[in-house]
mmCIF file of C-alpha atoms and ligand atoms in Angstrom:
data_model
loop_
_atom_site.group_PDB
_atom_site.id
_atom_site.type_symbol
_atom_site.label_atom_id
_atom_site.label_comp_id
_atom_site.label_asym_id
_atom_site.label_seq_id
_atom_site.Cartn_x
_atom_site.Cartn_y
_atom_site.Cartn_z
ATOM 1 C CA MET W 14 17.972 -3.828 9.070
ATOM 2 C CA LEU W 15 14.396 -3.794 7.781
ATOM 3 C CA SER W 16 12.385 -0.649 7.212
ATOM 4 C CA LEU W 17 9.135 -0.224 9.113
ATOM 5 C CA GLU W 18 7.080 -1.270 6.093
ATOM 6 C CA GLU W 19 9.282 -4.291 5.362
ATOM 7 C CA ALA W 20 8.984 -5.453 8.963
ATOM 8 C CA ARG W 21 5.216 -5.047 8.970
ATOM 9 C CA ALA W 22 4.919 -6.946 5.689
ATOM 10 C CA ALA W 23 7.169 -9.720 7.023
ATOM 11 C CA ILE W 24 4.926 -10.097 10.072
ATOM 12 C CA LEU W 25 1.729 -10.255 8.019
ATOM 13 C CA ALA W 26 3.321 -12.824 5.702
ATOM 14 C CA GLU W 27 4.321 -14.976 8.656
ATOM 15 C CA VAL W 28 1.275 -14.920 10.927
ATOM 16 C CA THR W 29 -0.825 -18.069 10.583
ATOM 17 C CA PRO W 30 -4.454 -17.075 11.140
ATOM 18 C CA SER W 31 -6.595 -19.045 13.559
ATOM 19 C CA ALA W 32 -7.953 -22.272 12.077
ATOM 20 C CA THR W 33 -10.565 -22.852 14.789
ATOM 21 C CA THR W 34 -13.798 -21.013 15.473
ATOM 22 C CA GLN W 35 -16.380 -20.903 18.235
ATOM 23 C CA THR W 36 -19.942 -19.666 18.569
ATOM 24 C CA VAL W 37 -20.906 -17.042 21.129
ATOM 25 C CA SER W 38 -23.942 -14.979 22.118
ATOM 26 C CA LEU W 39 -24.333 -11.345 21.134
ATOM 27 C CA LEU W 40 -23.167 -10.093 24.529
ATOM 28 C CA GLN W 41 -20.078 -12.267 24.400
ATOM 29 C CA ALA W 42 -19.303 -11.197 20.836
ATOM 30 C CA HIS W 43 -18.282 -7.637 21.680
ATOM 31 C CA GLY W 44 -14.793 -6.949 20.308
ATOM 32 C CA ARG W 45 -14.578 -10.416 18.773
ATOM 33 C CA PHE W 46 -13.791 -11.150 15.118
ATOM 34 C CA THR W 47 -16.433 -12.770 12.919
ATOM 35 C CA ALA W 48 -15.488 -16.181 11.552
ATOM 36 C CA GLN W 49 -18.153 -16.187 8.810
ATOM 37 C CA GLU W 50 -20.129 -13.632 6.923
ATOM 38 C CA LEU W 51 -23.284 -12.739 8.813
ATOM 39 C CA ARG W 52 -26.636 -12.397 7.055
ATOM 40 C CA ALA W 53 -29.882 -10.730 8.118
ATOM 41 C CA GLN W 54 -32.532 -13.153 9.353
ATOM 42 C CA VAL W 55 -35.367 -10.653 8.753
ATOM 43 C CA ASP W 56 -36.263 -7.599 6.695
ATOM 44 C CA ASN W 57 -35.728 -4.320 8.515
ATOM 45 C CA PRO W 58 -38.197 -2.739 8.976
ATOM 46 C CA ALA W 59 -39.984 -6.060 9.238
ATOM 47 C CA PHE W 60 -43.252 -4.450 7.997
ATOM 48 C CA ASP W 61 -44.449 -1.061 6.766
ATOM 49 C CA ASN W 62 -44.948 1.085 9.859
ATOM 50 C CA SER W 63 -45.522 4.609 11.056
ATOM 51 C CA ALA W 64 -42.557 6.893 11.708
ATOM 52 C CA MET W 65 -44.640 9.216 13.918
ATOM 53 C CA ASP W 66 -47.549 9.396 16.338
ATOM 54 C CA GLY W 67 -50.555 10.498 14.297
ATOM 55 C CA TYR W 68 -53.337 9.311 12.016
ATOM 56 C CA ALA W 69 -53.302 6.778 9.188
ATOM 57 C CA VAL W 70 -55.246 7.827 6.088
ATOM 58 C CA ARG W 71 -55.913 6.880 2.496
ATOM 59 C CA THR W 72 -55.088 10.167 0.758
ATOM 60 C CA ALA W 73 -57.714 9.647 -1.981
ATOM 61 C CA ASP W 74 -60.454 9.295 0.685
ATOM 62 C CA LEU W 75 -59.151 12.380 2.475
ATOM 63 C CA VAL W 76 -59.347 14.563 -0.630
ATOM 64 C CA ALA W 77 -62.811 13.157 -1.512
ATOM 65 C CA ALA W 78 -64.089 13.915 2.010
ATOM 66 C CA GLY W 79 -62.813 17.519 2.019
ATOM 67 C CA PHE W 80 -60.018 16.781 4.573
ATOM 68 C CA VAL W 81 -62.341 15.740 7.426
ATOM 69 C CA LEU W 82 -62.628 12.027 8.335
ATOM 70 C CA PRO W 83 -64.347 10.110 11.143
ATOM 71 C CA LEU W 84 -61.946 8.379 13.585
ATOM 72 C CA HIS W 85 -62.229 4.570 13.615
ATOM 73 C CA GLY W 86 -59.989 2.524 15.850
ATOM 74 C CA GLU W 87 -56.302 2.661 16.715
ATOM 75 C CA CYS W 88 -53.164 0.756 15.950
ATOM 76 C CA ARG W 89 -50.449 0.378 18.603
ATOM 77 C CA CYS W 90 -46.955 -1.068 18.627
ATOM 78 C CA GLY W 91 -47.190 -4.823 18.886
ATOM 79 C CA ASP W 92 -50.630 -4.976 17.230
ATOM 80 C CA ALA W 93 -50.935 -7.085 14.124
ATOM 81 C CA PRO W 94 -51.646 -4.839 11.095
ATOM 82 C CA GLY W 95 -55.304 -3.685 11.178
ATOM 83 C CA LYS W 96 -57.569 -2.611 8.371
ATOM 84 C CA LEU W 97 -58.540 0.982 7.641
ATOM 85 C CA SER W 98 -62.302 1.241 7.020
ATOM 86 C CA PRO W 99 -62.901 3.133 3.764
ATOM 87 C CA GLY W 100 -63.625 6.819 4.302
ATOM 88 C CA SER W 101 -62.169 6.901 7.846
ATOM 89 C CA THR W 102 -58.904 7.544 9.674
ATOM 90 C CA MET W 103 -57.196 5.429 12.331
ATOM 91 C CA ARG W 104 -55.102 6.569 15.314
ATOM 92 C CA ILE W 105 -51.547 5.220 14.991
ATOM 93 C CA PHE W 106 -48.311 5.365 16.999
ATOM 94 C CA THR W 107 -44.622 5.347 16.102
ATOM 95 C CA GLY W 108 -43.557 1.852 15.068
ATOM 96 C CA ALA W 109 -47.107 0.486 14.778
ATOM 97 C CA PRO W 110 -47.883 -1.444 11.589
ATOM 98 C CA MET W 111 -49.492 0.473 8.773
ATOM 99 C CA PRO W 112 -53.156 -0.628 8.514
ATOM 100 C CA GLU W 113 -54.157 -2.269 5.278
ATOM 101 C CA GLY W 114 -55.628 0.361 2.943
ATOM 102 C CA ALA W 115 -53.759 3.328 4.413
ATOM 103 C CA ASP W 116 -51.090 5.085 2.313
ATOM 104 C CA SER W 117 -49.973 7.972 4.516
ATOM 105 C CA ILE W 118 -49.538 9.192 8.076
ATOM 106 C CA VAL W 119 -50.475 12.675 9.229
ATOM 107 C CA ILE W 120 -48.672 13.704 12.415
ATOM 108 C CA GLN W 121 -50.851 14.495 15.402
ATOM 109 C CA GLU W 122 -49.499 18.045 15.743
ATOM 110 C CA ASP W 123 -51.044 18.879 12.320
ATOM 111 C CA VAL W 124 -54.663 17.841 13.001
ATOM 112 C CA LYS W 125 -57.637 19.033 15.063
ATOM 113 C CA LEU W 126 -60.100 16.699 16.764
ATOM 114 C CA GLU W 127 -63.782 17.662 16.817
ATOM 115 C CA GLY W 128 -66.509 15.343 18.094
ATOM 116 C CA GLY W 129 -65.156 12.053 16.778
ATOM 117 C CA LYS W 130 -63.862 13.623 13.570
ATOM 118 C CA VAL W 131 -60.347 14.527 12.591
ATOM 119 C CA ILE W 132 -59.710 17.738 10.621
ATOM 120 C CA PHE W 133 -56.593 17.471 8.437
ATOM 121 C CA PRO W 134 -54.429 20.096 6.729
ATOM 122 C CA LYS W 135 -54.940 20.324 2.977
ATOM 123 C CA SER W 136 -51.323 19.420 2.212
ATOM 124 C CA VAL W 137 -51.156 15.657 2.867
ATOM 125 C CA GLN W 138 -48.891 13.709 0.452
ATOM 126 C CA PRO W 139 -49.156 9.931 -0.062
ATOM 127 C CA GLY W 140 -46.285 8.034 1.604
ATOM 128 C CA SER W 141 -45.599 10.627 4.313
ATOM 129 C CA HIS W 142 -44.048 9.516 7.620
ATOM 130 C CA LEU W 143 -43.919 5.919 6.517
ATOM 131 C CA ARG W 144 -41.103 3.421 7.098
ATOM 132 C CA ARG W 145 -41.123 0.841 4.344
ATOM 133 C CA ARG W 146 -40.510 -2.853 4.884
ATOM 134 C CA GLY W 147 -36.895 -3.726 4.059
ATOM 135 C CA GLU W 148 -35.764 -0.147 3.360
ATOM 136 C CA ASP W 149 -32.882 -0.560 5.848
ATOM 137 C CA PHE W 150 -31.821 -4.121 4.916
ATOM 138 C CA ARG W 151 -33.458 -7.274 3.635
ATOM 139 C CA HIS W 152 -33.576 -10.875 4.750
ATOM 140 C CA SER W 153 -30.398 -12.717 3.646
ATOM 141 C CA ASP W 154 -28.435 -9.518 2.974
ATOM 142 C CA VAL W 155 -24.785 -9.924 3.997
ATOM 143 C CA LEU W 156 -24.377 -7.562 6.943
ATOM 144 C CA TYR W 157 -20.736 -8.306 7.808
ATOM 145 C CA PRO W 158 -17.860 -10.135 6.138
ATOM 146 C CA ALA W 159 -15.656 -12.587 8.019
ATOM 147 C CA GLY W 160 -12.811 -10.969 9.968
ATOM 148 C CA ARG W 161 -14.836 -8.005 11.174
ATOM 149 C CA ARG W 162 -14.275 -6.854 14.743
ATOM 150 C CA LEU W 163 -17.714 -6.327 16.251
ATOM 151 C CA SER W 164 -18.501 -3.047 18.015
ATOM 152 C CA SER W 165 -21.491 -2.205 20.214
ATOM 153 C CA TYR W 166 -23.257 -0.718 17.199
ATOM 154 C CA ASP W 167 -22.564 -3.806 15.101
ATOM 155 C CA LEU W 168 -24.112 -5.974 17.788
ATOM 156 C CA ALA W 169 -27.175 -3.722 17.996
ATOM 157 C CA LEU W 170 -27.613 -4.153 14.249
ATOM 158 C CA LEU W 171 -27.170 -7.920 14.459
ATOM 159 C CA SER W 172 -29.705 -8.126 17.262
ATOM 160 C CA ALA W 173 -32.203 -6.139 15.171
ATOM 161 C CA ALA W 174 -31.460 -8.493 12.300
ATOM 162 C CA GLY W 175 -32.458 -11.513 14.405
ATOM 163 C CA VAL W 176 -28.966 -13.004 14.676
ATOM 164 C CA ALA W 177 -28.654 -14.815 18.019
ATOM 165 C CA GLN W 178 -25.361 -16.710 17.814
ATOM 166 C CA ILE W 179 -22.170 -15.468 16.226
ATOM 167 C CA PRO W 180 -19.332 -17.591 14.899
ATOM 168 C CA VAL W 181 -16.079 -15.920 15.954
ATOM 169 C CA TYR W 182 -12.409 -16.766 16.120
ATOM 170 C CA PRO W 183 -11.203 -17.712 19.586
ATOM 171 C CA ARG W 184 -9.264 -15.062 21.477
ATOM 172 C CA ALA W 185 -5.557 -15.443 20.798
ATOM 173 C CA ARG W 186 -3.767 -16.879 23.819
ATOM 174 C CA VAL W 187 -0.835 -14.620 24.567
ATOM 175 C CA LEU W 188 1.896 -15.183 27.131
ATOM 176 C CA VAL W 189 3.570 -12.012 28.405
ATOM 177 C CA ALA W 190 6.832 -11.913 30.318
ATOM 178 C CA ALA W 191 9.281 -9.227 31.354
ATOM 179 C CA THR W 192 12.973 -10.026 31.413
ATOM 180 C CA GLY W 193 15.663 -8.350 33.460
ATOM 181 C CA ASP W 194 17.553 -8.918 36.713
ATOM 182 C CA GLU W 195 16.791 -5.346 37.817
ATOM 183 C CA LEU W 196 12.996 -5.634 37.665
ATOM 184 C CA VAL W 197 10.782 -5.604 40.743
ATOM 185 C CA THR W 198 7.004 -5.448 41.063
ATOM 186 C CA PRO W 199 5.706 -2.442 43.050
ATOM 187 C CA GLY W 200 4.905 -3.336 46.652
ATOM 188 C CA THR W 201 8.442 -4.441 47.468
ATOM 189 C CA PRO W 202 11.058 -1.814 48.437
ATOM 190 C CA LEU W 203 13.777 -1.353 45.832
ATOM 191 C CA GLN W 204 17.272 -2.605 46.582
ATOM 192 C CA PRO W 205 20.184 -0.677 45.051
ATOM 193 C CA GLY W 206 20.161 -1.089 41.263
ATOM 194 C CA GLN W 207 16.588 -2.303 41.042
ATOM 195 C CA ILE W 208 13.689 -0.598 39.242
ATOM 196 C CA TYR W 209 9.953 -1.097 39.204
ATOM 197 C CA GLU W 210 8.699 -3.066 36.234
ATOM 198 C CA SER W 211 6.064 -1.520 33.950
ATOM 199 C CA ASN W 212 6.145 -3.113 30.478
ATOM 200 C CA ARG W 213 4.574 -6.415 31.433
ATOM 201 C CA LEU W 214 1.609 -4.677 33.050
ATOM 202 C CA ALA W 215 1.148 -2.313 30.093
ATOM 203 C CA THR W 216 1.340 -5.183 27.607
ATOM 204 C CA LEU W 217 -1.158 -7.311 29.540
ATOM 205 C CA LEU W 218 -3.593 -4.395 29.693
ATOM 206 C CA LEU W 219 -3.189 -3.471 26.020
ATOM 207 C CA LEU W 220 -3.896 -7.100 25.159
ATOM 208 C CA GLN W 221 -7.012 -7.047 27.318
ATOM 209 C CA GLU W 222 -8.173 -3.893 25.547
ATOM 210 C CA LEU W 223 -7.803 -5.738 22.253
ATOM 211 C CA GLY W 224 -9.896 -8.622 23.605
ATOM 212 C CA MET W 225 -7.046 -11.153 23.780
ATOM 213 C CA ASP W 226 -6.632 -13.959 26.293
ATOM 214 C CA ALA W 227 -3.538 -12.540 27.977
ATOM 215 C CA VAL W 228 -1.620 -14.646 30.484
ATOM 216 C CA ASP W 229 0.943 -13.202 32.892
ATOM 217 C CA GLY W 230 4.218 -15.074 32.581
ATOM 218 C CA GLY W 231 5.859 -12.963 35.303
ATOM 219 C CA THR W 232 9.380 -11.593 35.290
ATOM 220 C CA VAL W 233 12.194 -13.829 34.093
ATOM 221 C CA ARG W 234 15.836 -13.353 35.052
ATOM 222 C CA ASP W 235 18.618 -12.634 32.578
ATOM 223 C CA ASP W 236 19.610 -16.265 32.684
ATOM 224 C CA PRO W 237 19.660 -18.568 29.648
ATOM 225 C CA ALA W 238 18.175 -21.506 31.574
ATOM 226 C CA ALA W 239 15.220 -19.423 32.816
ATOM 227 C CA LEU W 240 14.619 -17.982 29.342
ATOM 228 C CA ARG W 241 14.791 -21.452 27.774
ATOM 229 C CA GLU W 242 12.201 -22.639 30.237
ATOM 230 C CA LEU W 243 9.912 -19.727 29.348
ATOM 231 C CA LEU W 244 10.167 -20.407 25.620
ATOM 232 C CA LYS W 245 9.677 -24.131 26.080
ATOM 233 C CA SER W 246 6.480 -23.484 28.059
ATOM 234 C CA SER W 247 5.072 -21.479 25.166
ATOM 235 C CA ALA W 248 3.635 -24.328 23.092
ATOM 236 C CA ASP W 249 0.073 -23.661 24.379
ATOM 237 C CA PHE W 250 0.148 -20.071 23.225
ATOM 238 C CA ASP W 251 -0.510 -18.385 19.904
ATOM 239 C CA PHE W 252 1.854 -15.556 20.804
ATOM 240 C CA VAL W 253 4.621 -14.974 23.300
ATOM 241 C CA ILE W 254 5.676 -11.405 24.003
ATOM 242 C CA THR W 255 8.725 -10.580 26.061
ATOM 243 C CA SER W 256 10.226 -7.221 26.857
ATOM 244 C CA GLY W 257 13.900 -6.505 27.445
ATOM 245 C CA GLY W 258 17.044 -8.377 26.581
ATOM 246 C CA ALA W 259 16.555 -8.034 22.832
ATOM 247 C CA SER W 260 19.462 -5.677 22.216
ATOM 248 C CA VAL W 261 23.207 -6.266 21.830
ATOM 249 C CA GLY W 262 24.408 -6.164 25.456
ATOM 250 C CA ASP W 263 26.204 -9.138 27.036
ATOM 251 C CA HIS W 264 23.132 -9.820 29.159
ATOM 252 C CA ASP W 265 20.606 -9.359 26.367
ATOM 253 C CA LEU W 266 19.950 -13.058 26.123
ATOM 254 C CA VAL W 267 16.389 -13.182 24.873
ATOM 255 C CA LYS W 268 17.365 -12.946 21.247
ATOM 256 C CA GLN W 269 20.097 -15.554 21.681
ATOM 257 C CA VAL W 270 17.847 -18.073 23.399
ATOM 258 C CA PHE W 271 15.081 -17.328 20.916
ATOM 259 C CA ALA W 272 17.482 -18.060 18.024
ATOM 260 C CA GLU W 273 18.506 -21.303 19.698
ATOM 261 C CA ILE W 274 14.983 -22.619 20.381
ATOM 262 C CA GLY W 275 12.909 -20.920 17.698
ATOM 263 C CA GLU W 276 13.349 -19.282 14.339
ATOM 264 C CA ILE W 277 13.973 -15.541 14.070
ATOM 265 C CA LYS W 278 12.394 -13.892 11.013
ATOM 266 C CA PHE W 279 13.916 -10.521 11.679
ATOM 267 C CA TRP W 280 15.766 -8.598 14.328
ATOM 268 C CA LYS W 281 16.061 -4.786 14.392
ATOM 269 C CA VAL W 282 13.915 -2.369 12.456
ATOM 270 C CA LYS W 283 14.856 1.141 11.297
ATOM 271 C CA ILE W 284 12.534 2.915 13.720
ATOM 272 C CA LYS W 285 12.913 5.177 16.728
ATOM 273 C CA PRO W 286 12.175 4.281 19.436
ATOM 274 C CA GLY W 287 12.072 0.502 19.302
ATOM 275 C CA LYS W 288 14.912 -0.543 17.004
ATOM 276 C CA PRO W 289 15.900 -3.758 18.826
ATOM 277 C CA ILE W 290 12.785 -5.834 18.240
ATOM 278 C CA ALA W 291 12.886 -9.485 17.182
ATOM 279 C CA PHE W 292 10.072 -11.461 15.612
ATOM 280 C CA GLY W 293 9.725 -15.087 14.691
ATOM 281 C CA ARG W 294 8.278 -18.386 15.736
ATOM 282 C CA VAL W 295 8.761 -21.020 18.407
ATOM 283 C CA GLY W 296 7.457 -24.444 17.424
ATOM 284 C CA SER W 297 4.761 -24.704 14.815
ATOM 285 C CA ARG W 298 2.075 -22.703 16.599
ATOM 286 C CA THR W 299 3.622 -19.853 18.526
ATOM 287 C CA HIS W 300 4.559 -16.446 17.162
ATOM 288 C CA PHE W 301 7.203 -14.717 19.184
ATOM 289 C CA PHE W 302 7.878 -11.011 19.729
ATOM 290 C CA ALA W 303 10.908 -9.914 21.718
ATOM 291 C CA LEU W 304 10.156 -6.242 22.385
ATOM 292 C CA PRO W 305 12.778 -3.808 23.636
ATOM 293 C CA GLY W 306 12.947 -3.078 27.361
ATOM 294 C CA ASN W 307 12.732 0.688 27.361
ATOM 295 C CA PRO W 308 9.134 1.426 28.299
ATOM 296 C CA VAL W 309 8.342 3.752 25.409
ATOM 297 C CA SER W 310 10.034 1.426 22.906
ATOM 298 C CA SER W 311 7.910 -1.421 24.164
ATOM 299 C CA LEU W 312 4.700 0.622 23.770
ATOM 300 C CA VAL W 313 5.600 1.831 20.278
ATOM 301 C CA THR W 314 6.577 -1.614 19.018
ATOM 302 C CA PHE W 315 3.415 -3.103 20.481
ATOM 303 C CA LYS W 316 1.341 -0.616 18.505
ATOM 304 C CA LEU W 317 3.362 -0.920 15.274
ATOM 305 C CA PHE W 318 3.910 -4.672 15.175
ATOM 306 C CA VAL W 319 2.082 -6.708 17.807
ATOM 307 C CA GLU W 320 -1.361 -5.196 17.305
ATOM 308 C CA PRO W 321 -1.469 -5.812 13.522
ATOM 309 C CA ALA W 322 -0.166 -9.350 14.045
ATOM 310 C CA LEU W 323 -2.912 -10.133 16.550
ATOM 311 C CA ILE W 324 -5.574 -8.705 14.280
ATOM 312 C CA ALA W 325 -4.230 -10.697 11.317
ATOM 313 C CA TRP W 326 -4.343 -13.845 13.446
ATOM 314 C CA HIS W 327 -8.085 -13.146 13.844
ATOM 315 C CA HIS W 328 -8.420 -12.762 10.050
ATOM 316 C CA GLY W 329 -8.885 -9.013 10.424
ATOM 317 C CA VAL W 330 -7.129 -6.096 8.788
ATOM 318 C CA SER W 331 -5.550 -3.532 11.074
ATOM 319 C CA ARG W 332 -5.511 0.100 10.199
ATOM 320 C CA MET W 333 -3.323 2.703 11.755
ATOM 321 C CA PRO W 334 -5.010 5.922 10.707
ATOM 322 C CA GLN W 335 -2.635 8.765 9.905
ATOM 323 C CA LEU W 336 -4.171 12.206 9.916
ATOM 324 C CA ALA W 337 -2.694 15.398 8.533
ATOM 325 C CA ALA W 338 -2.071 17.811 11.420
ATOM 326 C CA THR W 339 -0.407 21.179 11.846
ATOM 327 C CA ALA W 340 2.722 21.136 14.015
ATOM 328 C CA THR W 341 2.609 23.684 16.841
ATOM 329 C CA ASN W 342 6.355 23.498 17.521
ATOM 330 C CA ASP W 343 9.688 22.652 15.895
ATOM 331 C CA PHE W 344 11.259 19.217 16.115
ATOM 332 C CA ARG W 345 14.792 18.725 14.753
ATOM 333 C CA ARG W 346 16.658 15.431 14.516
ATOM 334 C CA HIS W 347 19.165 13.367 12.522
ATOM 335 C CA PRO W 348 17.599 11.509 9.601
ATOM 336 C CA GLY W 349 17.964 7.726 9.463
ATOM 337 C CA ARG W 350 15.039 5.967 11.123
ATOM 338 C CA THR W 351 11.282 6.382 10.956
ATOM 339 C CA GLU W 352 10.513 8.121 14.226
ATOM 340 C CA PHE W 353 7.377 8.112 16.345
ATOM 341 C CA VAL W 354 7.397 11.305 18.361
ATOM 342 C CA ARG W 355 5.151 11.321 21.420
ATOM 343 C CA ALA W 356 2.673 14.079 20.851
ATOM 344 C CA ARG W 357 -0.361 15.863 22.191
ATOM 345 C CA LEU W 358 -3.069 16.068 19.546
ATOM 346 C CA VAL W 359 -5.937 18.520 19.887
ATOM 347 C CA THR W 360 -8.711 19.669 17.591
ATOM 348 C CA GLU W 361 -9.277 23.397 17.324
ATOM 349 C CA ASN W 362 -12.027 24.782 15.098
ATOM 350 C CA GLY W 363 -12.152 21.487 13.249
ATOM 351 C CA LYS W 364 -8.392 21.432 12.609
ATOM 352 C CA LEU W 365 -5.967 18.938 14.100
ATOM 353 C CA LEU W 366 -2.920 20.378 15.880
ATOM 354 C CA ALA W 367 0.039 18.273 16.976
ATOM 355 C CA THR W 368 2.597 19.229 19.613
ATOM 356 C CA ALA W 369 5.822 17.255 20.014
ATOM 357 C CA LEU W 370 6.172 16.732 23.766
ATOM 358 C CA PRO W 371 9.372 17.507 25.654
ATOM 359 C CA GLY W 372 11.255 14.426 26.921
ATOM 360 C CA GLN W 373 11.451 11.987 24.024
ATOM 361 C CA GLY W 374 13.900 9.597 25.731
ATOM 362 C CA SER W 375 12.636 6.055 25.370
ATOM 363 C CA HIS W 376 13.085 5.516 29.123
ATOM 364 C CA MET W 377 10.848 8.499 29.998
ATOM 365 C CA LEU W 378 7.344 7.626 31.118
ATOM 366 C CA GLY W 379 6.395 11.125 32.383
ATOM 367 C CA PRO W 380 5.361 12.520 28.965
ATOM 368 C CA LEU W 381 2.908 9.635 28.575
ATOM 369 C CA ARG W 382 0.540 11.649 30.793
ATOM 370 C CA GLU W 383 0.096 14.081 27.896
ATOM 371 C CA THR W 384 0.547 11.638 25.032
ATOM 372 C CA ASN W 385 -2.533 10.843 22.987
ATOM 373 C CA GLY W 386 -0.770 10.188 19.691
ATOM 374 C CA PHE W 387 2.439 10.119 17.724
ATOM 375 C CA ILE W 388 3.837 12.337 15.019
ATOM 376 C CA ARG W 389 5.401 10.143 12.371
ATOM 377 C CA VAL W 390 8.691 11.460 11.006
ATOM 378 C CA GLU W 391 9.905 9.707 7.850
ATOM 379 C CA ALA W 392 13.341 8.087 7.809
ATOM 380 C CA ASP W 393 14.911 10.702 5.493
ATOM 381 C CA SER W 394 13.414 13.701 7.281
ATOM 382 C CA ALA W 395 15.319 16.076 9.571
ATOM 383 C CA GLY W 396 12.128 16.868 11.490
ATOM 384 C CA PHE W 397 9.480 19.554 11.145
ATOM 385 C CA LYS W 398 8.894 23.208 11.861
ATOM 386 C CA GLN W 399 6.015 24.946 13.547
ATOM 387 C CA GLY W 400 3.161 25.439 11.066
ATOM 388 C CA GLU W 401 4.173 22.536 8.809
ATOM 389 C CA THR W 402 1.807 19.686 8.022
ATOM 390 C CA VAL W 403 2.819 16.471 9.772
ATOM 391 C CA MET W 404 1.358 12.961 9.916
ATOM 392 C CA ALA W 405 -0.305 12.260 13.258
ATOM 393 C CA ILE W 406 -1.315 8.844 14.568
ATOM 394 C CA PRO W 407 -4.024 9.130 17.207
ATOM 395 C CA LEU W 408 -3.853 6.671 20.094
ATOM 396 C CA SER W 409 -7.202 7.676 21.552
ATOM 397 C CA THR W 410 -10.345 9.547 20.549
ATOM 398 C CA ASP W 411 -9.686 12.092 23.299
ATOM 399 C CA LEU W 412 -8.447 14.763 20.889
HETATM 400 P P1 AMP K 10 16.960 -4.001 27.823
HETATM 401 O O1 AMP K 10 16.124 -3.964 26.594
HETATM 402 O O2 AMP K 10 16.776 -5.237 28.614
HETATM 403 O O3 AMP K 10 18.395 -3.713 27.502
HETATM 404 O O4 AMP K 10 16.435 -2.823 28.739
HETATM 405 C C1 AMP K 10 16.497 -1.467 28.325
HETATM 406 C C2 AMP K 10 16.078 -0.575 29.441
HETATM 407 O O5 AMP K 10 14.701 -0.812 29.745
HETATM 408 C C3 AMP K 10 16.805 -0.764 30.733
HETATM 409 O O6 AMP K 10 16.970 0.502 31.339
HETATM 410 C C4 AMP K 10 15.878 -1.632 31.560
HETATM 411 O O7 AMP K 10 16.074 -1.477 32.941
HETATM 412 C C5 AMP K 10 14.537 -1.128 31.122
HETATM 413 N N1 AMP K 10 13.511 -2.149 31.234
HETATM 414 C C6 AMP K 10 13.606 -3.419 30.758
HETATM 415 N N2 AMP K 10 12.496 -4.119 30.999
HETATM 416 C C7 AMP K 10 11.650 -3.271 31.636
HETATM 417 C C8 AMP K 10 10.341 -3.414 32.162
HETATM 418 N N3 AMP K 10 9.672 -4.559 32.048
HETATM 419 N N4 AMP K 10 9.762 -2.330 32.750
HETATM 420 C C9 AMP K 10 10.439 -1.179 32.837
HETATM 421 N N5 AMP K 10 11.667 -0.990 32.375
HETATM 422 C C10 AMP K 10 12.297 -2.023 31.774
HETATM 423 MG MG1 MG K 11 17.548 -6.145 30.242
#
């Protein structure tokens, strides 16, 4: 059985990153991964300009004139740069181009106006309240490397840099199916022995959050012929993700059919929950994850294994930040597997606190209402005590 780190390394070694790219607009590029490095098309600022509403001056003229200058003209945003007449001052607004000949801005709150003249304080320094051309970035600077997932802020920057079209990797096409004879979609009354399905929905939505092209493959019965059909229909997909049937029971057929049609790279990882996970390939294109059926196991294995694989396919690097937190309660257990304990993380006076939630059974969905992270317990550890430092993995920014 592989350790968590071995399994993650095996996945990254196996995933074949996308070989195709496409070009999209800025609005369409949100959450997408860059397929080339992106360079600035302009200097930013594009020209020297005023950082404040005020008056443009040449400081030498100001000193020579005893800090009183006649007002000549104004310069607004969108105006081409004007020219400051020697021995005068010009009205200027935030973002307007610095007039030729001016070397400083005096903010309007600091001056007095008297009959067409402006009276300045005696403390004006050259270069005040100026934004210099190119001080933020310059034309041709590399703004982003390839493989960068673009956020709203990134796209604002790219827009300011004059980039109109962005080469990105296509969204991975991912087929999602649940397996199990007991599974029913809500809306139909349950017959004895049936349960409502939840993993397929969660997986589809997590994929959407990651910006993937997720396709619902429905629920497949615990029947080798039906599972074979599912796997054989997977050739159009970059990934296939199933849940259930990956364990050792007589009716856990996913792994068997997967081994028959595809190639399994590993099965079972020393983690809790989520041990019975299988990973490999079907055909030359499709990566295959058989996730465990228990709802919490399926969520944990998605986060630990599927998410990094998808990001690697888009040439990106996934990070799973682990933050030191103080445990607010005790958690005891038998060492053996790396455990991901559902936890409530909160910040208090700038410190992160982590509470192990009651109800850690991998079939229990109730504690997910409170869960906003995991506490990671190392394989050789017997748990933690209140007040100890633990490693917390946030799942949201709602801390
Ligand atoms: P399995 O991995 O198929 O042995 O299933 C383990 C447990 O998870 C069983 O209790 C199943 O009923 C349950 N389960 C399997 N698939 C799902 C699903 N898609 N949604 C909710 N529970 C599931
Ligand atoms: Mg099953």
